[in-house]
Tab-separated table of C-alpha atoms and ligand atoms in Angstrom:
chain	number	residue	atom	x	y	z
N	177	MET	CA	-23.258	-51.784	-43.977
N	178	LYS	CA	-24.518	-55.346	-44.112
N	179	THR	CA	-27.026	-56.525	-46.749
N	180	ARG	CA	-27.585	-59.811	-48.530
N	181	ILE	CA	-25.389	-58.665	-51.436
N	182	THR	CA	-22.481	-57.587	-49.198
N	183	GLU	CA	-22.699	-61.017	-47.556
N	184	LEU	CA	-22.936	-62.867	-50.877
N	185	LEU	CA	-20.033	-61.048	-52.521
N	186	ASN	CA	-18.000	-60.519	-49.350
N	187	ILE	CA	-17.800	-56.746	-49.832
N	188	LYS	CA	-18.062	-53.835	-47.401
N	189	TYR	CA	-20.688	-51.662	-49.098
N	190	PRO	CA	-23.720	-52.622	-51.243
N	191	ILE	CA	-22.463	-50.798	-54.316
N	192	LEU	CA	-21.569	-52.506	-57.597
N	193	GLN	CA	-19.818	-50.714	-60.422
N	194	GLY	CA	-21.834	-51.622	-63.495
N	195	ALA	CA	-19.980	-53.113	-66.431
N	196	MET	CA	-19.396	-50.513	-69.133
N	197	ALA	CA	-18.122	-51.728	-72.490
N	198	TRP	CA	-15.013	-49.761	-73.557
N	199	VAL	CA	-15.055	-47.991	-70.190
N	200	SER	CA	-14.774	-50.372	-67.248
N	201	GLU	CA	-11.516	-52.274	-67.285
N	202	ALA	CA	-9.218	-53.623	-64.572
N	203	ARG	CA	-8.109	-50.294	-63.084
N	204	LEU	CA	-11.633	-49.019	-62.518
N	205	ALA	CA	-12.890	-52.382	-61.239
N	206	ALA	CA	-9.963	-52.705	-58.811
N	207	ALA	CA	-10.415	-49.123	-57.548
N	208	VAL	CA	-14.093	-49.764	-56.795
N	209	SER	CA	-13.318	-53.066	-55.078
N	210	ASN	CA	-10.528	-51.461	-53.042
N	211	ALA	CA	-12.996	-48.766	-51.959
N	212	GLY	CA	-15.346	-51.414	-50.544
N	213	GLY	CA	-17.732	-51.914	-53.466
N	214	ALA	CA	-17.578	-54.545	-56.204
N	215	GLY	CA	-15.872	-53.620	-59.466
N	216	ILE	CA	-16.761	-55.310	-62.733
N	217	ILE	CA	-14.635	-55.662	-65.870
N	218	ALA	CA	-16.728	-55.294	-69.027
N	219	ALA	CA	-15.820	-58.027	-71.497
N	220	GLY	CA	-18.356	-56.830	-74.084
N	221	GLY	CA	-16.846	-56.225	-77.514
N	222	ARG	CA	-13.371	-57.365	-76.418
N	223	ASP	CA	-11.354	-60.403	-77.391
N	224	VAL	CA	-10.573	-63.215	-74.978
N	225	GLU	CA	-6.891	-62.257	-74.643
N	226	TRP	CA	-7.846	-58.759	-73.508
N	227	VAL	CA	-10.192	-60.186	-70.872
N	228	LYS	CA	-7.435	-62.489	-69.568
N	229	GLU	CA	-4.975	-59.556	-69.376
N	230	GLN	CA	-7.513	-57.466	-67.473
N	231	ILE	CA	-8.264	-60.225	-64.969
N	232	ASP	CA	-4.505	-60.658	-64.399
N	233	LEU	CA	-4.039	-56.898	-64.028
N	234	ALA	CA	-6.977	-56.533	-61.602
N	235	ARG	CA	-5.415	-59.255	-59.440
N	236	THR	CA	-2.212	-57.244	-59.166
N	237	LEU	CA	-4.222	-54.151	-58.125
N	238	THR	CA	-6.613	-55.626	-55.575
N	239	ASP	CA	-7.034	-58.621	-53.335
N	240	LYS	CA	-10.753	-57.849	-53.004
N	241	PRO	CA	-13.516	-59.597	-54.961
N	242	PHE	CA	-14.346	-58.302	-58.436
N	243	GLY	CA	-16.516	-59.562	-61.267
N	244	VAL	CA	-16.578	-59.816	-65.054
N	245	ASN	CA	-19.561	-59.025	-67.262
N	246	VAL	CA	-20.260	-60.965	-70.439
N	247	THR	CA	-22.554	-59.554	-73.080
N	248	LEU	CA	-24.416	-62.534	-74.505
N	249	MET	CA	-24.773	-61.032	-77.973
N	250	ASP	CA	-20.984	-61.260	-78.468
N	251	LYS	CA	-19.810	-63.950	-80.899
N	252	ASN	CA	-16.979	-65.059	-78.567
N	253	LYS	CA	-19.187	-65.281	-75.463
N	254	ASP	CA	-18.541	-69.018	-74.956
N	255	GLU	CA	-14.771	-68.605	-74.982
N	256	LYS	CA	-15.040	-65.711	-72.529
N	257	ILE	CA	-17.237	-67.694	-70.155
N	258	ASP	CA	-14.777	-70.631	-70.333
N	259	LEU	CA	-11.910	-68.269	-69.502
N	260	ILE	CA	-13.776	-66.718	-66.560
N	261	CYS	CA	-14.608	-70.199	-65.244
N	262	ASN	CA	-10.937	-71.216	-65.460
N	263	GLU	CA	-9.837	-68.001	-63.805
N	264	LYS	CA	-12.306	-68.476	-60.936
N	265	VAL	CA	-13.272	-64.828	-60.797
N	266	SER	CA	-15.557	-64.062	-57.820
N	267	PHE	CA	-18.742	-63.430	-59.796
N	268	ILE	CA	-20.067	-62.972	-63.307
N	269	THR	CA	-22.854	-60.728	-64.535
N	270	LEU	CA	-24.637	-61.649	-67.753
N	271	GLY	CA	-26.780	-59.435	-69.930
N	272	ALA	CA	-28.151	-58.856	-73.432
N	273	GLY	CA	-29.285	-62.422	-74.086
N	274	ASN	CA	-30.526	-65.634	-72.465
N	275	PRO	CA	-28.231	-66.404	-69.498
N	276	LEU	CA	-29.822	-69.752	-68.544
N	277	PRO	CA	-27.722	-72.097	-70.757
N	278	TYR	CA	-24.550	-70.902	-68.979
N	279	PHE	CA	-25.636	-71.345	-65.361
N	280	GLU	CA	-24.525	-74.950	-64.893
N	281	LYS	CA	-20.990	-74.387	-66.177
N	282	ILE	CA	-20.508	-71.198	-64.141
N	283	LYS	CA	-21.882	-72.664	-60.943
N	284	GLN	CA	-19.800	-75.814	-61.342
N	285	ALA	CA	-16.733	-73.577	-61.471
N	286	GLY	CA	-17.792	-72.129	-58.094
N	287	ILE	CA	-18.493	-68.689	-59.522
N	288	LYS	CA	-21.508	-66.654	-58.437
N	289	VAL	CA	-23.851	-65.900	-61.293
N	290	ILE	CA	-25.778	-62.636	-61.375
N	291	PRO	CA	-27.862	-62.031	-64.506
N	292	VAL	CA	-29.295	-58.666	-65.512
N	293	VAL	CA	-33.023	-59.139	-66.040
N	294	PRO	CA	-35.599	-56.808	-67.573
N	295	ASN	CA	-38.868	-58.180	-66.159
N	296	ILE	CA	-40.618	-60.401	-63.563
N	297	ARG	CA	-40.857	-63.442	-65.846
N	298	LEU	CA	-37.113	-63.704	-66.432
N	299	ALA	CA	-36.395	-62.845	-62.789
N	300	LYS	CA	-38.414	-65.877	-61.684
N	301	ARG	CA	-36.799	-68.129	-64.290
N	302	VAL	CA	-33.230	-67.207	-63.335
N	303	GLU	CA	-34.080	-67.713	-59.671
N	304	ASP	CA	-35.538	-71.163	-60.420
N	305	LYS	CA	-32.392	-72.115	-62.335
N	306	GLY	CA	-30.064	-71.128	-59.494
N	307	ALA	CA	-28.963	-67.504	-59.985
N	308	ASP	CA	-27.215	-66.271	-56.832
N	309	ALA	CA	-28.646	-62.763	-57.171
N	310	LEU	CA	-30.035	-60.650	-59.973
N	311	ILE	CA	-29.761	-57.126	-61.277
N	312	ILE	CA	-32.802	-55.176	-62.412
N	313	GLU	CA	-31.924	-52.269	-64.629
N	314	GLY	CA	-34.391	-49.459	-65.226
N	315	MET	CA	-34.596	-47.298	-68.328
N	316	GLU	CA	-32.973	-44.385	-66.472
N	317	ALA	CA	-29.685	-46.223	-67.004
N	318	GLY	CA	-26.933	-45.403	-69.424
N	319	GLY	CA	-26.270	-47.872	-72.239
N	320	HIS	CA	-28.732	-50.444	-73.635
N	321	ILE	CA	-32.089	-50.094	-71.934
N	322	GLY	CA	-35.560	-51.584	-71.697
N	323	LYS	CA	-38.799	-49.676	-71.196
N	324	ILE	CA	-39.485	-50.043	-67.466
N	325	SER	CA	-38.240	-47.550	-64.882
N	326	SER	CA	-36.141	-48.546	-61.869
N	327	LEU	CA	-38.976	-47.689	-59.466
N	328	SER	CA	-41.475	-49.862	-61.330
N	329	LEU	CA	-38.988	-52.724	-61.548
N	330	MET	CA	-38.219	-52.523	-57.821
N	331	THR	CA	-41.936	-52.328	-57.021
N	332	GLN	CA	-42.810	-55.372	-59.086
N	333	VAL	CA	-39.800	-57.685	-59.253
N	334	ILE	CA	-38.467	-57.572	-55.689
N	335	PRO	CA	-41.568	-59.089	-54.032
N	336	GLU	CA	-41.594	-61.917	-56.591
N	337	VAL	CA	-38.139	-63.391	-55.862
N	338	ASN	CA	-36.227	-64.566	-52.822
N	339	ILE	CA	-32.653	-64.074	-54.053
N	340	PRO	CA	-30.912	-60.722	-53.449
N	341	VAL	CA	-31.792	-58.023	-55.968
N	342	VAL	CA	-29.459	-55.235	-57.056
N	343	ALA	CA	-31.169	-52.161	-58.508
N	344	ALA	CA	-29.557	-50.264	-61.375
N	345	GLY	CA	-30.440	-47.254	-63.484
N	346	GLY	CA	-30.443	-43.688	-62.233
N	347	PHE	CA	-28.667	-44.326	-58.923
N	348	ALA	CA	-25.952	-41.807	-58.215
N	349	ASP	CA	-26.160	-40.767	-54.562
N	350	GLY	CA	-26.901	-41.928	-51.029
N	351	ARG	CA	-30.580	-41.040	-51.190
N	352	GLY	CA	-30.882	-43.332	-54.198
N	353	LEU	CA	-29.101	-46.130	-52.347
N	354	THR	CA	-31.437	-45.645	-49.364
N	355	ALA	CA	-34.488	-45.659	-51.629
N	356	ALA	CA	-33.378	-48.944	-53.187
N	357	LEU	CA	-32.779	-50.520	-49.764
N	358	VAL	CA	-36.167	-49.297	-48.530
N	359	MET	CA	-37.762	-50.877	-51.615
N	360	GLY	CA	-36.211	-54.193	-50.599
N	361	ALA	CA	-33.166	-54.234	-52.882
N	362	SER	CA	-29.906	-55.489	-51.387
N	363	GLY	CA	-27.767	-52.921	-53.162
N	364	ILE	CA	-27.330	-50.714	-56.194
N	365	GLN	CA	-25.274	-50.855	-59.356
N	366	MET	CA	-23.982	-47.577	-60.792
N	367	GLY	CA	-22.402	-47.057	-64.179
N	368	THR	CA	-22.422	-43.378	-65.071
N	369	ARG	CA	-21.184	-42.112	-61.701
N	370	PHE	CA	-18.090	-44.334	-61.975
N	371	TYR	CA	-17.590	-43.411	-65.652
N	372	ALA	CA	-16.779	-39.904	-64.354
N	373	SER	CA	-14.235	-41.172	-61.815
N	374	LYS	CA	-10.503	-40.516	-61.647
N	375	GLU	CA	-9.546	-44.161	-62.045
N	376	CYS	CA	-11.718	-44.692	-65.100
N	377	LEU	CA	-9.464	-44.766	-68.160
N	378	ALA	CA	-12.075	-43.218	-70.452
N	379	HIS	CA	-11.092	-40.069	-72.316
N	380	ILE	CA	-11.285	-36.869	-70.258
N	381	ASN	CA	-13.656	-35.323	-72.842
N	382	ALA	CA	-16.222	-38.046	-72.147
N	383	LYS	CA	-15.879	-37.663	-68.373
N	384	ASN	CA	-16.187	-33.870	-68.628
N	385	ALA	CA	-19.259	-34.229	-70.840
N	386	ILE	CA	-20.920	-36.246	-68.051
N	387	VAL	CA	-19.930	-33.711	-65.372
N	388	ASN	CA	-21.227	-30.820	-67.494
N	389	ALA	CA	-24.552	-32.466	-68.425
N	390	ASP	CA	-27.742	-31.964	-66.435
N	391	ASP	CA	-31.093	-33.691	-65.882
N	392	MET	CA	-32.196	-33.079	-69.496
N	393	GLY	CA	-28.858	-34.139	-70.941
N	394	THR	CA	-29.629	-37.616	-72.275
N	395	GLU	CA	-31.481	-38.953	-75.259
N	396	ILE	CA	-32.750	-42.418	-76.173
N	397	THR	CA	-32.065	-43.679	-79.664
N	398	GLY	CA	-33.123	-47.012	-81.094
N	399	TYR	CA	-36.534	-47.838	-79.593
N	400	VAL	CA	-37.706	-48.085	-83.216
N	401	ASN	CA	-35.524	-51.131	-83.960
N	402	ASN	CA	-35.499	-52.615	-80.441
N	403	HIS	CA	-31.934	-51.557	-79.697
N	404	ALA	CA	-32.526	-48.620	-77.408
N	405	ILE	CA	-29.480	-46.871	-75.969
N	406	ARG	CA	-29.441	-43.955	-73.541
N	407	SER	CA	-26.558	-41.553	-74.099
N	408	LEU	CA	-25.722	-37.877	-73.869
N	409	LYS	CA	-27.443	-35.768	-76.526
N	410	ASN	CA	-25.069	-34.873	-79.344
N	411	LYS	CA	-24.706	-34.861	-83.129
N	412	VAL	CA	-25.093	-38.651	-83.348
N	413	THR	CA	-28.351	-38.698	-81.369
N	414	ASP	CA	-29.732	-35.728	-83.379
N	415	LYS	CA	-28.891	-37.461	-86.645
N	416	TYR	CA	-30.265	-40.799	-85.434
N	417	ILE	CA	-33.577	-39.267	-84.398
N	418	GLU	CA	-33.793	-37.459	-87.739
N	419	LEU	CA	-33.225	-40.782	-89.518
N	420	GLU	CA	-35.736	-42.626	-87.277
N	421	ARG	CA	-38.488	-40.325	-88.603
N	422	GLU	CA	-37.763	-41.452	-92.167
N	423	ASN	CA	-38.719	-45.125	-91.752
N	424	PRO	CA	-35.110	-46.272	-92.161
N	425	SER	CA	-33.641	-49.728	-92.664
N	426	ASP	CA	-32.251	-51.507	-89.617
N	427	GLU	CA	-28.870	-51.491	-91.312
N	428	SER	CA	-28.682	-47.732	-91.775
N	429	LEU	CA	-29.599	-47.179	-88.128
N	430	ARG	CA	-27.011	-49.681	-86.937
N	431	GLY	CA	-24.424	-48.098	-89.206
N	432	LEU	CA	-24.938	-44.705	-87.611
N	433	ARG	CA	-24.160	-45.937	-84.116
N	434	ALA	CA	-21.518	-48.564	-84.943
N	435	GLY	CA	-18.254	-47.950	-83.108
N	436	THR	CA	-19.494	-44.705	-81.574
N	437	SER	CA	-19.117	-45.765	-77.933
N	438	LYS	CA	-15.426	-46.448	-78.451
N	439	LYS	CA	-15.109	-43.205	-80.403
N	440	ALA	CA	-16.313	-41.229	-77.382
N	441	SER	CA	-14.742	-43.144	-74.517
N	442	ILE	CA	-11.369	-43.926	-76.111
N	443	ASP	CA	-10.867	-41.259	-78.807
N	444	GLY	CA	-12.641	-38.485	-76.904
N	445	ASP	CA	-14.933	-37.455	-79.750
N	446	VAL	CA	-18.035	-36.550	-77.755
N	447	GLU	CA	-19.891	-35.050	-80.731
N	448	TRP	CA	-19.697	-37.977	-83.165
N	449	GLY	CA	-19.148	-40.626	-80.496
N	450	LEU	CA	-21.832	-41.780	-78.054
N	451	VAL	CA	-21.202	-41.063	-74.387
N	452	GLN	CA	-23.572	-43.659	-72.970
N	453	ALA	CA	-24.857	-42.238	-69.697
N	454	GLY	CA	-27.827	-42.472	-67.339
N	455	GLN	CA	-30.303	-39.764	-66.408
N	456	SER	CA	-29.066	-38.863	-62.917
N	457	LEU	CA	-26.433	-36.454	-64.122
N	458	SER	CA	-26.814	-33.232	-62.177
N	459	VAL	CA	-25.522	-34.773	-58.927
N	460	ILE	CA	-22.264	-35.707	-60.696
N	461	LYS	CA	-20.456	-32.430	-60.134
N	462	SER	CA	-16.787	-33.350	-60.492
N	463	ILE	CA	-14.418	-36.163	-61.338
N	464	GLN	CA	-13.746	-37.883	-58.007
N	465	SER	CA	-11.840	-40.986	-57.009
N	466	CYS	CA	-13.893	-44.166	-56.546
N	467	GLU	CA	-13.115	-44.020	-52.843
N	468	GLU	CA	-14.484	-40.457	-52.613
N	469	ILE	CA	-17.600	-41.456	-54.546
N	470	ILE	CA	-18.323	-44.482	-52.382
N	471	ASN	CA	-17.561	-42.722	-49.084
N	472	GLU	CA	-19.768	-39.770	-50.056
N	473	ILE	CA	-22.638	-42.083	-50.996
N	474	MET	CA	-22.355	-44.106	-47.796
N	475	LEU	CA	-22.297	-40.947	-45.657
N	476	ASP	CA	-25.284	-39.543	-47.517
N	477	ALA	CA	-27.155	-42.874	-47.160
N	478	LYS	CA	-26.538	-43.032	-43.411
N	479	GLU	CA	-27.765	-39.442	-43.002
N	480	THR	CA	-30.854	-40.198	-45.112
N	481	ILE	CA	-31.643	-43.323	-43.088
N	482	ARG	CA	-31.390	-41.255	-39.885
N	483	LYS	CA	-33.821	-38.682	-41.316
N	484	ILE	CA	-36.294	-41.390	-42.359
N	485	LYS	CA	-36.340	-42.770	-38.818
N	486	THR	CA	-37.568	-39.401	-37.527
N	487	LEU	CA	-40.694	-39.724	-39.705
N	488	ILE	CA	-42.143	-42.376	-37.420
I	20	FMN	C1	-20.968	-46.448	-71.009
I	20	FMN	C2	-21.815	-47.583	-70.545
I	20	FMN	C3	-21.584	-48.856	-71.043
I	20	FMN	C4	-22.319	-49.952	-70.557
I	20	FMN	N1	-21.998	-51.212	-70.985
I	20	FMN	C5	-22.589	-52.289	-70.411
I	20	FMN	C6	-22.146	-53.601	-70.710
I	20	FMN	O1	-21.203	-53.806	-71.477
I	20	FMN	N2	-22.796	-54.644	-70.121
I	20	FMN	C7	-23.841	-54.446	-69.227
I	20	FMN	O2	-24.403	-55.432	-68.714
I	20	FMN	N3	-24.268	-53.209	-68.916
I	20	FMN	C8	-23.662	-52.126	-69.465
I	20	FMN	N4	-24.027	-50.863	-69.088
I	20	FMN	C9	-25.021	-50.686	-67.991
I	20	FMN	C10	-24.284	-50.532	-66.632
I	20	FMN	O3	-23.656	-51.727	-66.269
I	20	FMN	C11	-25.234	-50.115	-65.497
I	20	FMN	O4	-26.214	-51.077	-65.245
I	20	FMN	C12	-25.903	-48.775	-65.785
I	20	FMN	O5	-24.929	-47.829	-66.161
I	20	FMN	C13	-26.649	-48.270	-64.536
I	20	FMN	O6	-27.273	-47.054	-64.761
I	20	FMN	P1	-26.567	-45.619	-64.505
I	20	FMN	O7	-25.759	-45.374	-65.712
I	20	FMN	O8	-27.722	-44.680	-64.382
I	20	FMN	O9	-25.744	-45.736	-63.268
I	20	FMN	C14	-23.342	-49.751	-69.589
I	20	FMN	C15	-23.590	-48.450	-69.126
I	20	FMN	C16	-22.836	-47.379	-69.582
I	20	FMN	C17	-23.106	-46.012	-69.010
């Protein structure tokens, strides 16, 4: 399939594997890239040495393009961006902060820059400043979220910009990919579906929790203090919501969630660790390889496109 994002990133299918802190490292990114999508190493929360090791490892596992994501709230973000520029990784995605100050350096290094934006205003600004593409992420997504749904973002942001747009949040099958393309997006980014993949190094308990969850399985915590996260419902989310009702301090709320993502994805504690996951869970029925996931989605998308044609 050919879209503006497959052309830009030199990939076969318009499917990006969203960065997932503590979850998406070199093996997952390489598996997605080898399967024809674009894998992304999540640098969030990691030190610079780890990021360098993962870039080196990914290069031994694939000769296809892959990206690195930098979370702009990290203290060592500048060092990570310098490293990525030196390493000449294919593309970089930037989220959780203002990406504009980094554009010049990244572009000078010949790396494509793809920020994650939450609204029309920032979409226009990043386009003006030279972003190669952008990602809009709806509140159906797993992880840190805003308040606008993927459909509303696609409806409102896509007509306002000329660069390719990748839609994220709640995409997990070929019908979703088709819907995004019909809305004018150039591709989709999926996190949760790849979390539950064979090549993902996350703990099996976390992957099984995703497979076993259904459409009502997630909860949002943190809208109260502007740090909303969507994750599977469990003891942490119950406790957090209980605390939110008591007019708590920012510190006590932060304390409750601190380190919980790692606890779930690395240690496998899915009760007291947060399995960050998006809403489209019921279509994730088993732990498949990235190649199986991507092939299934592409087949499903082609079938859906054929069906749509018969409507006219
Ligand atoms: C476990 C997890 C961790 C995430 N960590 C990051 C991150 O470090 N940086 C980022 O930009 N997005 C992060 N995201 C968002 C994903 O990159 C992606 O946009 C999102 O998962 C898409 O929605 P979906 O989960 O419904 O597929 C994370 C998502 C999940 C599920």
